[in-house]
Amino acid sequence: MQRISLAHGEGGELTHQLIQEVFIQSFGHSEQTQFDSAILPIPSQTIAITTDSYVVKPIFFPGGNIGKLAITGTVNDLAVSGAIPHVITAGFMIEEGFPIKNLKEIVHSMAGEAEKSGVNIVAGDTKVVEKGSVDGLFINTTGIGVIQEEHRLKPEMVQEGDSVIVSGTIGDHGIAILSARQELGLLTDVKSDCASLNHLIHELLAEIKGIRIMRDPTRGGLATTLVELCEDFHFTVEIDEASVPVRKDVQGACDILGYDPLYLANEGKVVMIVDSNDKQKALDILKNHELGRNASVIGQITSSHAQSGKLLLKTAVGTTRRLNRLSGQILPRIC
Amino acid sequence: MYKAIKIIVKGKVQGVGFRPFIYALSKKYHFNGTVQNNLDGVIILAEGEEGQLEKMLDEIKRYPPKLAKINEVTIHQIPLAQYKEFTIIPSQENGRSIPWIPSDAAICENCLEEMKDPSNRRFQYPFINCTQCGPRYTIINRLPYDRSNTTMKVFTMCHDCQVEYENPTNRRHHAQPICCSVCGPTVTLYNQRGESLAENQSAIIQTVNLIKQGKIVAIKGIGGFHLACDAYQEKVVDQLRLKKKRPQKPLAIMAKSLEVVRKLCFISSYEEDILTSSEMPIVILQRKSEGILPSNISPGLSTIGVMLPYTPLHHLLFENKKLECIIMTSANPSGLPILYRDDHLEYLQNICDYILTHNRKINFPIDDSVVQYDGKNTIFVRRARGFFPVPRKTTSNVDQIIALGGNQKNTFSVGKKNSIVMSSHIGDLENEEMIDSFKKQLHHYQAFLGVKEVNVAVDKHPLYASTSIVKELDCNIISIQHHHAHHVSCMEDNGFNEPCLGIILDGTGYGEDGNIWGFEFLYGDAKSFERLAHLKYTPLPGGEKAVKEPWRNAVGMLLYYWPQEGKELCMKLFPERLKEINMMEQMIVHQMNTPMAGTCGRLFDAISAILGICSISTYEGEAAIKLSDYMNKTVLESTDEKYSFHIKTNTPNLLQLDLSPMIYQIIQDKLQQQSITAIIQKFHMTLVSCGIQVVSKLLRNRPELNRTVVLSGGSFQNVFLASEIQKGLEKEGFNVYTHRNVPCNDGGLSLGQIIIAAHQL
Ligand SMILES: [Fe+3]
Ligand SMILES: [Mg+2]
Ligand SMILES: [Zn+2]
Ligand SMILES: [Zn+2]
């Protein structure tokens, strides 16, 4: 059997085989899974919980695949909330006819990424759907993390002068995905930045008391993420265009497509607001870490009161542009 | 017979020396009574011999002060009150009209003469002014227009000035900015480090020397700082372009005198009149090709923006024999508002070598106006200094409505009673600095006029700055389609309000179907409109990027019309962009960041790129401007030749213009190395023919439509297009209106918006 058939989803022998050969082989069989639910102790008063569905196209892309992304995405959502990722569950929706070889590769990289980030995959589910019902494979993951009281984020402490730091080049994932879509031809060979940030973030949280808030700028990119922060917590951020790290080839691809890297997805970056007294220390820790080599202070909080709430970009030509959320509409305004 | 009359004079009659003028008439024609300002205008109570009074009225109507513009004179007979003398009495703050904010005016001949007269106490004084000239709008904090409400308040008049100010027979009677070297503002020259180098006369002499030495000096004028340098020195012009980050956009020049202008440019007597009017705008003139002006002042263009010295300080600069012509461009890095405050000095230091400033504060900045003469009328390209804020009467009920205008070349309009006050040109609302400047000026007008933000009209474009601004206000929002606003703007500009046809040739505007419109045939009035025909949509690969890079437009059209052959043509036309062309192909197929647009501006862009004139645009409209300039460069032989096109009936009520045959033929002509000028001429003839044929066809289908056509939209700045379409339609028996007082570009949008809002409320 080389491809998934509807029978793989019927709950019978074939299902059992699939689970044994594909999932157990990679994920192992932990003792928590002996019941219909995973039963596990949580070493904390406070937990963080997050869920996400992964429908990325193409399923395999330079720097990763949908499986790796499903783990890093959930791990990062927990980590930027100040939690230590603990366990993950995974649900698979597989299109009839999907190659088993590909499924194995995906599951394998999930296991590898889970191990790297130190989380256990404790429960799972598999459904097979008719051809055309999903595009290849969708994965849903839920993650639970534990919060250590001393690492709790304090967005209410944000004040004028705080620094905004991003952990590396932006837009890599967005452009990698676009390039991987064969239709565009080879745009660049840039790789997705898809990576689990929890160890790096843990180190930052352990060392630096002045971290106010963190986010992972995924869908909608750095700009949309910052706009949401500004609006939710009523502060105004001014970022300096020249100090936002962007790879040359990512910028080049953006120039051709007419995209702005500030709005492209990232899957291995964290943006944080820190007390400006801690900015150098945070930068040092980041730059010492493989995943934070290109970290940069990109701006600061310029005001923080009820009327604040804008994201401003100081452009290379010296003007200040207000940035809004990623807009679904692509409409030139130049008349 | 001895009788008494009450005369009310409305229009631009305040701050222009009207009361002293009446006072003088009272002596001439022997009548007694009073004159005073109120919010309606000037009110005169006159008692005298009937014949004398009639002569007085005649003189008011025929020879008013130079700056005055009389809209209306009403006369009532009143009972005699037996006045013993004629007096000017204090302003009254009532009346039913709206307050008139006076405009800034160029120095008048009398003041100029005095300034040059060594025996005059204002000899060489750079702030000399009178009731006929000087700053107004830019120094006013609030109304009524009295010295204490201007930035001149901080200068206490000396005895001599006070006497002139109070003497009703003096030409400086109630000249609010009156001053002299004893009591008034002073000039200072600073270097880049902010160190003061010289003051007054010596500062001016040093400035001239510096300019001659090839330096860039920021000079504070009426409405803000200009960057000035010697226009004859190519090298310093390049430096200025670098500093201002403005690689190609034409720079305006200020010439010493009309003689110098005649030496440098072709100029008609009509253009001379505009150039020397009290508004003193920048006039776009044809420059002489064999002239001394370096071509980097207006690269790729045969025209140049010219103005004459309009402040006393300008005249003093040119007094020195050495200077003939200087670049005078607003002192701001591209895209930012004009700098006008002295605390902007730090910023100025980065874009100039020296700063010549003065201590008369500018309360509100204002750009220079830009006009062009089309052979028949003055066309406004930018309505600013001198031309505003002039209220416009309207028959629509615009009271308490505000219209925020477009995103570029923004102006806003505020409605008060039966008048509309349009703001001056503010600029492109691309950044926060401009948006702040916009908001500040809007609040200023609202305060002047007492208009609250209750009903606010905005463009339908979801991404315009005004769309976010209006969301922050607690008001009733009226969203208006871009080209409908252009259409009604032109109707209102001509005082026309019956439903009519409109040909709107424009850049890009948000269409009601979510596509980009800009080549529209509309029918309607302020209440509603129908779209009767439009240019077929083609892809804009890269969205806004395609507007900045016209070649993308061309590629979008070619790949869309002829997926196979089009690509080969693209590769022939743009051989250096092979990789990008492949990418565009995929972007179009997969509709990635590729909106669909049918606009005249983008069509010009595409043709400009196809012909190799401009494939990347460094300023707005560059590709189209440089293309249409070919129509001025040489004397064209008249031709009727045109390219082919189709008019298709897409749905029963909507015609679609397909210009693909024309584009194909243009490429063939270009590849066969036909003369570019001939191609461009044929292209223009084709568009003229399109306009006329579409309108004729529409009328055949719908004979009940009104045979009146308005022409609006930014593409009508193309004088040839506007005048030929007008001529052609008139030949077919249509009444055709073009813009008269407001620009046809987005600078005129707010006028259309406010009228539409008035009818849709
Ligand atoms: Fe427009
Ligand atoms: Mg998520
Ligand atoms: Zn004067
Ligand atoms: Zn004085």
JSON list of C-alpha atoms and ligand atoms in Angstrom, two decimals, chain B residues 106-112 128-134 171-172, ligand 3:
[
{"chain": "B", "resi": 106, "resn": "ALA", "atom": "CA", "xyz": [2.32, 89.97, -4.11]},
{"chain": "B", "resi": 107, "resn": "ILE", "atom": "CA", "xyz": [3.99, 93.29, -3.36]},
{"chain": "B", "resi": 108, "resn": "CYS", "atom": "CA", "xyz": [2.22, 96.13, -5.17]},
{"chain": "B", "resi": 109, "resn": "GLU", "atom": "CA", "xyz": [3.81, 98.70, -7.44]},
{"chain": "B", "resi": 110, "resn": "ASN", "atom": "CA", "xyz": [3.50, 101.54, -4.94]},
{"chain": "B", "resi": 111, "resn": "CYS", "atom": "CA", "xyz": [5.27, 99.60, -2.23]},
{"chain": "B", "resi": 112, "resn": "LEU", "atom": "CA", "xyz": [7.91, 98.46, -4.67]},
{"chain": "B", "resi": 128, "resn": "ILE", "atom": "CA", "xyz": [7.00, 96.68, 3.32]},
{"chain": "B", "resi": 129, "resn": "ASN", "atom": "CA", "xyz": [3.29, 96.18, 2.61]},
{"chain": "B", "resi": 130, "resn": "CYS", "atom": "CA", "xyz": [0.02, 98.04, 2.39]},
{"chain": "B", "resi": 131, "resn": "THR", "atom": "CA", "xyz": [-3.70, 97.39, 2.08]},
{"chain": "B", "resi": 132, "resn": "GLN", "atom": "CA", "xyz": [-3.08, 96.24, -1.48]},
{"chain": "B", "resi": 133, "resn": "CYS", "atom": "CA", "xyz": [-0.31, 93.77, -0.81]},
{"chain": "B", "resi": 134, "resn": "GLY", "atom": "CA", "xyz": [1.46, 91.57, 1.69]},
{"chain": "B", "resi": 171, "resn": "ARG", "atom": "CA", "xyz": [-2.82, 103.85, 1.69]},
{"chain": "B", "resi": 172, "resn": "ARG", "atom": "CA", "xyz": [-1.76, 101.92, 4.80]},
{"chain": "C", "resi": 3, "resn": "ZN", "atom": "ZN", "xyz": [1.65, 97.56, -1.27]}
]
